[in-house]
Coordinates of C-alpha atoms and ligand atoms in Angstrom, one line a residue:
M13 CA 50.2 34.0 23.1
Y14 CA 49.0 30.8 21.6
C15 CA 46.0 29.0 23.1
V16 CA 45.3 25.5 21.8
R17 CA 43.6 22.3 23.0
K18 CA 44.5 18.8 22.2
V19 CA 41.6 16.9 20.6
T20 CA 43.3 13.5 20.1
E21 CA 46.9 12.4 20.5
D22 CA 47.8 14.1 17.2
L23 CA 45.0 16.5 16.5
Y24 CA 44.8 20.0 18.0
W25 CA 42.1 22.7 18.1
V26 CA 43.9 25.8 16.9
G27 CA 40.8 28.1 16.5
G28 CA 39.8 31.1 18.6
N29 CA 36.9 33.1 20.0
D30 CA 35.4 36.4 19.2
R31 CA 33.5 38.1 22.0
R32 CA 33.6 41.6 20.5
L33 CA 31.6 41.0 17.4
A34 CA 28.0 42.4 17.9
L35 CA 26.3 40.8 14.9
F36 CA 27.2 37.5 13.2
E37 CA 26.9 38.0 9.4
N38 CA 26.1 41.6 10.4
I39 CA 22.6 40.4 11.2
H40 CA 22.4 38.1 14.3
P41 CA 23.2 39.3 17.8
I42 CA 25.8 37.1 19.5
M43 CA 25.7 38.1 23.1
Q44 CA 27.8 35.1 24.1
G45 CA 30.3 35.5 21.3
V46 CA 31.2 32.9 18.7
S47 CA 34.1 30.5 18.2
Y48 CA 35.8 29.8 14.9
N49 CA 37.2 26.3 15.0
S50 CA 40.1 25.0 13.0
Y51 CA 42.0 21.8 13.6
L52 CA 45.6 20.8 12.9
L53 CA 46.7 17.2 12.4
L54 CA 50.3 16.2 12.9
D55 CA 50.8 13.0 10.9
E56 CA 53.6 12.2 8.4
K57 CA 52.1 15.2 6.7
T58 CA 50.7 18.2 8.6
V59 CA 47.1 19.1 7.8
L60 CA 45.0 22.1 8.7
F61 CA 41.2 21.6 8.5
D62 CA 39.7 25.0 7.6
T63 CA 40.9 28.4 8.6
V64 CA 39.1 31.1 10.7
D65 CA 37.5 34.5 10.5
W66 CA 39.9 37.4 9.9
S67 CA 39.1 38.9 13.3
I68 CA 41.0 36.2 15.1
C69 CA 43.7 35.6 12.5
R70 CA 46.6 36.7 14.8
Q71 CA 45.6 34.2 17.5
F72 CA 45.2 31.5 14.8
L73 CA 48.6 32.0 13.3
E74 CA 50.3 31.8 16.7
N75 CA 48.4 28.6 17.5
I76 CA 49.5 27.0 14.3
Q77 CA 53.1 28.0 14.7
E78 CA 53.1 26.6 18.2
V79 CA 51.6 23.2 17.3
L80 CA 53.7 22.8 14.2
G81 CA 56.8 23.2 16.4
G82 CA 59.0 24.1 13.5
R83 CA 57.5 21.8 10.9
T84 CA 55.9 23.2 7.8
L85 CA 52.3 22.9 6.8
D86 CA 51.7 20.4 4.0
Y87 CA 47.9 20.5 3.5
M88 CA 45.0 22.7 4.1
V89 CA 41.6 21.0 3.8
I90 CA 38.8 23.6 3.2
N91 CA 35.5 22.1 4.0
H92 CA 33.6 25.4 3.8
M93 CA 34.6 28.6 2.0
E94 CA 32.4 31.1 3.8
P95 CA 34.7 33.9 4.9
D96 CA 34.1 33.2 8.6
H97 CA 36.2 30.2 7.9
G98 CA 38.0 30.9 4.7
A99 CA 39.2 34.4 5.4
C100 CA 42.8 33.4 6.3
I101 CA 43.5 31.1 3.4
E102 CA 45.8 33.6 1.7
E103 CA 47.5 34.4 5.0
I104 CA 48.3 30.7 5.4
I105 CA 49.7 30.5 1.9
L106 CA 52.0 33.5 2.6
R107 CA 53.3 31.8 5.7
Y108 CA 53.5 28.3 4.3
P109 CA 54.0 28.8 0.6
N110 CA 54.3 25.1 -0.2
V111 CA 50.9 24.2 1.3
K112 CA 48.4 22.3 -0.9
I113 CA 44.7 23.1 -0.7
I114 CA 42.2 20.3 -0.8
C115 CA 38.6 21.4 -1.6
T116 CA 35.7 20.9 -3.9
S117 CA 35.6 22.5 -7.3
K118 CA 33.0 25.0 -6.2
A119 CA 35.1 26.0 -3.2
S120 CA 38.0 26.6 -5.5
M121 CA 35.7 28.7 -7.7
F122 CA 34.6 30.7 -4.7
M123 CA 38.3 31.3 -3.7
Y124 CA 38.9 32.9 -7.1
Q125 CA 35.6 34.9 -6.7
F126 CA 36.9 36.2 -3.4
G127 CA 40.1 37.2 -5.1
F128 CA 42.4 34.7 -3.5
R129 CA 45.7 33.9 -5.3
I130 CA 45.7 30.1 -5.3
D131 CA 47.0 29.2 -8.8
G132 CA 48.7 25.8 -8.8
K133 CA 47.9 25.1 -5.1
V134 CA 44.5 23.4 -5.4
T135 CA 43.6 19.7 -5.6
E136 CA 39.9 19.4 -6.2
V137 CA 38.1 16.4 -4.5
K138 CA 34.6 15.1 -4.8
E139 CA 32.3 12.7 -3.0
G140 CA 34.0 9.5 -1.9
D141 CA 37.6 10.6 -2.8
T142 CA 40.2 9.5 -0.3
L143 CA 43.6 10.7 0.8
S144 CA 46.2 9.4 3.1
F145 CA 48.4 11.7 5.3
G146 CA 50.4 8.9 6.7
K147 CA 48.7 7.0 9.5
H148 CA 45.4 8.9 8.9
N149 CA 43.2 8.2 5.9
V150 CA 40.3 10.5 5.1
V151 CA 37.3 10.4 2.9
F152 CA 35.6 13.5 1.6
V153 CA 31.8 13.6 1.7
S154 CA 29.9 16.4 -0.1
A155 CA 27.5 18.4 2.0
P156 CA 25.9 20.8 -0.5
M157 CA 23.9 23.7 1.1
V158 CA 25.0 22.8 4.6
H159 CA 25.3 25.7 4.4
W160 CA 26.8 26.8 1.1
P161 CA 26.8 24.8 -2.1
E162 CA 30.5 24.1 -2.0
A163 CA 30.5 22.6 1.5
M164 CA 31.9 19.1 2.2
V165 CA 32.7 17.2 5.4
T166 CA 35.8 15.1 5.9
Y167 CA 35.8 11.8 7.8
D168 CA 39.0 10.4 9.2
T169 CA 38.5 6.6 8.8
T170 CA 41.6 5.9 11.0
N171 CA 40.1 7.4 14.2
G172 CA 36.5 8.2 13.4
V173 CA 36.8 12.0 13.6
L174 CA 34.3 13.9 11.5
F175 CA 35.2 17.4 10.5
S176 CA 31.6 18.5 10.0
A177 CA 31.9 22.1 8.7
D178 CA 28.9 24.2 9.7
A179 CA 26.9 21.1 10.7
F180 CA 26.5 20.6 14.4
G181 CA 27.9 24.1 15.2
S182 CA 26.6 26.6 17.7
F183 CA 26.9 30.3 18.5
G184 CA 28.8 31.0 21.8
A185 CA 32.4 31.5 22.6
L186 CA 34.3 28.6 24.1
N187 CA 35.2 29.6 27.6
G188 CA 38.2 27.3 28.0
K189 CA 35.9 24.3 27.5
L190 CA 36.1 22.6 24.2
F191 CA 34.3 19.3 24.5
N192 CA 30.6 18.9 25.0
D193 CA 31.2 16.8 28.2
E194 CA 33.0 19.7 29.8
M195 CA 29.9 21.8 29.7
N196 CA 26.2 21.6 30.5
F197 CA 25.1 21.8 26.9
D198 CA 21.4 21.3 27.5
R199 CA 21.3 24.1 30.1
D200 CA 23.9 26.5 28.8
W201 CA 24.2 25.9 25.0
I202 CA 21.1 24.5 23.4
D203 CA 19.3 27.8 22.9
E204 CA 22.3 29.3 21.1
A205 CA 22.8 26.1 19.1
R206 CA 19.2 26.2 18.0
R207 CA 19.4 29.9 17.1
Y208 CA 22.6 29.2 15.1
Y209 CA 21.1 26.2 13.3
T210 CA 17.7 27.7 12.6
N211 CA 18.8 31.1 11.4
I212 CA 21.9 30.0 9.5
V213 CA 21.1 26.5 8.1
G214 CA 17.4 26.3 8.8
K215 CA 16.3 26.9 5.2
Y216 CA 18.2 23.8 4.1
G217 CA 16.4 21.1 6.0
P218 CA 16.3 18.5 3.2
H219 CA 20.1 18.9 2.6
V220 CA 20.7 18.4 6.4
Q221 CA 18.6 15.3 6.2
A222 CA 20.7 14.0 3.3
L223 CA 23.9 14.6 5.4
L224 CA 22.4 12.9 8.5
K225 CA 21.6 9.9 6.3
K226 CA 25.2 9.7 5.2
A227 CA 26.4 10.2 8.8
S228 CA 24.3 7.3 10.0
S229 CA 26.4 4.9 7.9
I230 CA 29.7 5.8 9.5
D231 CA 31.2 5.1 12.9
I232 CA 31.7 8.5 14.4
K233 CA 33.9 8.9 17.4
L234 CA 34.3 12.7 17.4
I235 CA 32.4 15.5 15.7
C236 CA 34.6 18.6 15.1
P237 CA 32.4 21.4 13.8
L238 CA 33.5 24.9 12.8
H239 CA 31.6 26.7 15.6
G240 CA 31.0 25.7 19.2
P241 CA 32.0 22.5 21.1
V242 CA 33.6 19.4 19.8
W243 CA 31.3 16.4 20.5
R244 CA 32.8 13.2 21.9
N245 CA 29.8 11.5 23.4
D246 CA 26.0 11.8 23.6
F247 CA 25.7 11.9 19.8
G248 CA 22.1 10.7 20.1
Y249 CA 21.1 14.0 21.8
L250 CA 22.7 16.1 19.1
L251 CA 21.5 14.0 16.2
D252 CA 17.9 14.0 17.6
K253 CA 17.9 17.8 17.7
Y254 CA 19.3 18.0 14.2
D255 CA 16.8 15.5 12.9
K256 CA 13.8 17.4 14.4
W257 CA 15.1 20.8 13.2
S258 CA 15.8 19.7 9.7
R259 CA 12.4 18.0 9.4
Y260 CA 10.7 21.1 10.8
E261 CA 9.2 19.0 13.6
P262 CA 8.7 21.0 16.9
E263 CA 10.7 19.9 19.9
E264 CA 7.9 20.7 22.4
N265 CA 4.2 20.8 22.6
G266 CA 3.8 24.4 23.7
V267 CA 2.5 27.8 22.8
M268 CA 4.6 30.7 21.7
I269 CA 2.7 34.0 21.7
V270 CA 4.2 36.8 19.6
Y271 CA 2.5 40.1 19.8
G272 CA 2.9 43.4 17.9
T273 CA 1.5 46.2 20.0
M274 CA 1.7 50.0 19.8
Y275 CA -0.1 51.1 23.0
G276 CA -0.5 47.9 24.9
N277 CA -4.0 46.9 23.8
T278 CA -2.9 44.0 21.6
E279 CA -0.5 43.0 24.3
A280 CA -3.4 42.9 26.8
A281 CA -5.3 40.4 24.6
A282 CA -2.1 38.3 24.3
N283 CA -1.7 38.4 28.1
N284 CA -5.3 37.3 28.5
L285 CA -4.8 34.4 26.2
A286 CA -1.6 33.3 28.0
T287 CA -3.4 33.5 31.3
K288 CA -6.4 31.5 30.0
L289 CA -4.1 28.8 28.6
V290 CA -2.3 28.4 31.9
E291 CA -5.5 28.3 33.8
K292 CA -6.7 25.5 31.6
G293 CA -3.5 23.6 32.3
I294 CA -1.2 24.5 29.4
T295 CA 1.8 25.9 31.3
N296 CA 4.4 25.6 28.4
V297 CA 3.7 29.1 27.2
V298 CA 6.2 31.8 26.2
M299 CA 5.5 35.4 25.1
Y300 CA 7.5 37.8 23.0
D301 CA 7.0 41.4 22.0
V302 CA 7.9 41.4 18.3
S303 CA 9.2 44.9 18.5
K304 CA 11.7 44.2 21.3
T305 CA 12.9 40.7 20.3
H306 CA 15.5 40.2 17.6
V307 CA 13.9 38.1 14.9
S308 CA 16.7 35.5 15.2
Y309 CA 15.4 34.6 18.7
L310 CA 11.8 34.5 17.4
I311 CA 12.8 32.1 14.6
S312 CA 14.7 29.9 17.0
E313 CA 11.7 29.7 19.4
T314 CA 9.3 29.1 16.5
F315 CA 11.4 26.0 15.5
K316 CA 11.0 24.8 19.1
Y317 CA 7.3 25.1 19.8
S318 CA 4.3 23.4 18.2
H319 CA 1.8 26.2 18.4
V320 CA 2.3 29.9 17.6
V321 CA -0.2 32.7 18.3
L322 CA 0.4 35.8 16.2
A323 CA -1.3 38.9 17.6
S324 CA -0.8 42.0 15.4
V325 CA -2.1 45.5 15.3
T326 CA -3.0 46.7 11.8
Y327 CA -0.6 49.4 10.6
N328 CA -1.2 51.6 7.5
L329 CA -3.7 48.9 6.5
K330 CA -1.0 46.3 6.6
I331 CA 0.6 43.9 9.1
Y332 CA 2.6 45.7 11.8
P333 CA 6.1 46.0 10.2
P334 CA 8.1 44.1 12.9
M335 CA 5.5 41.3 12.7
L336 CA 5.7 41.2 8.9
N337 CA 9.5 41.0 9.1
Y338 CA 9.1 38.0 11.4
I339 CA 6.6 36.2 9.2
M340 CA 8.7 36.9 6.1
D341 CA 11.8 35.5 7.8
M342 CA 9.8 32.4 8.8
K343 CA 8.9 32.0 5.2
A344 CA 12.4 32.6 3.9
L345 CA 13.7 29.9 6.3
N346 CA 11.2 27.4 5.0
L347 CA 9.6 26.9 8.4
Q348 CA 6.8 24.3 8.2
K349 CA 4.3 22.2 10.2
R350 CA 3.2 24.7 12.9
T351 CA -0.3 25.4 14.2
F352 CA -1.3 29.1 14.4
A353 CA -4.0 31.1 16.0
L354 CA -4.4 34.7 14.9
I355 CA -5.4 37.8 16.8
E356 CA -5.7 41.1 15.0
N357 CA -6.3 44.6 16.2
G358 CA -7.6 47.7 14.3
S359 CA -9.4 50.9 15.2
W360 CA -11.1 51.4 11.9
A361 CA -10.1 48.9 9.3
P362 CA -8.5 45.7 10.8
Q363 CA -6.5 43.9 8.1
A364 CA -3.8 42.0 9.9
D365 CA -5.7 38.6 10.2
K366 CA -6.4 38.5 6.5
L367 CA -2.9 39.4 5.5
M368 CA -1.2 37.1 8.0
R369 CA -3.4 34.3 6.9
E370 CA -2.4 34.8 3.3
L371 CA 1.3 34.6 4.1
L372 CA 0.9 31.6 6.3
N373 CA -1.1 29.8 3.6
E374 CA 1.8 30.3 1.2
M375 CA 4.0 28.2 3.5
K376 CA 4.1 24.4 3.8
E377 CA 1.9 22.4 6.2
M378 CA 0.8 25.4 8.3
T379 CA -2.5 25.0 10.1
I380 CA -4.5 28.0 11.0
L381 CA -7.1 27.4 13.7
D382 CA -10.7 28.6 12.9
N383 CA -11.0 30.5 16.2
G384 CA -9.4 33.9 15.9
M385 CA -10.2 37.3 17.3
T386 CA -10.5 40.9 16.1
V387 CA -9.9 43.5 18.8
N388 CA -11.4 46.9 18.0
S389 CA -8.8 49.2 19.6
A390 CA -9.0 47.6 23.0
M391 CA -10.2 44.3 24.4
K392 CA -13.6 44.4 26.2
E393 CA -15.4 42.2 28.6
D394 CA -17.3 40.6 25.7
D395 CA -14.1 39.6 24.1
K396 CA -13.3 37.2 26.9
D397 CA -15.4 34.5 25.2
S398 CA -13.3 34.8 22.1
I399 CA -10.1 34.4 24.1
D400 CA -11.7 31.4 25.8
A401 CA -12.5 29.8 22.4
I402 CA -9.0 30.4 21.1
A403 CA -7.5 28.7 24.2
D404 CA -9.9 25.8 23.8
S405 CA -9.1 25.3 20.1
I406 CA -5.3 25.4 20.8
I407 CA -5.7 22.8 23.6
E408 CA -7.9 20.6 21.4
S409 CA -5.3 20.7 18.5
M410 CA -2.6 19.7 20.9
K411 CA -4.3 16.3 21.6
Ligands
LIG530 FE1 30.2 29.4 9.8 FE2 28.5 29.0 6.7 O1 29.9 29.5 7.9

């Protein structure tokens, strides 16, 4: 059975939701599912903006058939060729053999790489090219590395709709609600939106900044991303989040304590520090056990907070492996501009501080506070002064 939503008088959402998939990209847990958005415009020509993941193809085809109402499909604009959006291109061609594909040259190259049979069907477009579908005129705007090199966005100059590809997307299935003003985004969606952005697009901050600059010069009435809600008001909220994330500026002055513990002794030091911070008036403190928290959540929270405490046991003379994985992911995603305090633990040869410090120093604009702490097996009464000093130096650096 089809399930569609009207976006404007002649534009329909024809995507779908996947609540069965456990891991997006086979990496990131999606407890609240994910939506794959596709949009169908009924003008003098009929135009499909992107396809969907293979997992929801049947729903997608039913949706298109319903909205077309017996018409054929004239164009398929492919803004992004990653298979969570491009998987159904060939299926569309099979159903609508006269459809023309509009995409960048790189997207066309990727279609061949993925083995799609698209000979004679592709019209390549580049930055600034325009096309008319009847009443609606669109301009194509390149958006390289947001989040693949072939990506573009399409702006409808007739009604101000921006088809923004991966930009402004979010994890989370759409539970009947499509528009941002039908949901409490700041309460129910922002954490998954941040986790989506930071883990999927986070590495490419400068490219997102370039796209935001282009977006600031056009009059946007609707943002139609490939995942999550369609935005039709409150753009300032969304653009502010994207601006901060892509400049690697923290959203909040606060302390995220991430600890790697084997028998609870490093955790005890982390608990003592958290308690001390709160006693001294810093209540915006969150704590995560690195072994029990998927790294995608850790990355998302690290983008959110200004200060990070890494408390790691030494393991085989190295950083505790789950902590190492987290730090390496931080590095891979180009995270910058955070202030760190370090706590290490070791029973005979503590190494974690030195090794964590080396990795953090390889990243951009990371500050490591002088006051750190070495726990020898378990925290003692005498160590309380060190905890106190770490808390003071964090508070001082927040001023
Ligand atoms: Fe949702 Fe980069 O694909």
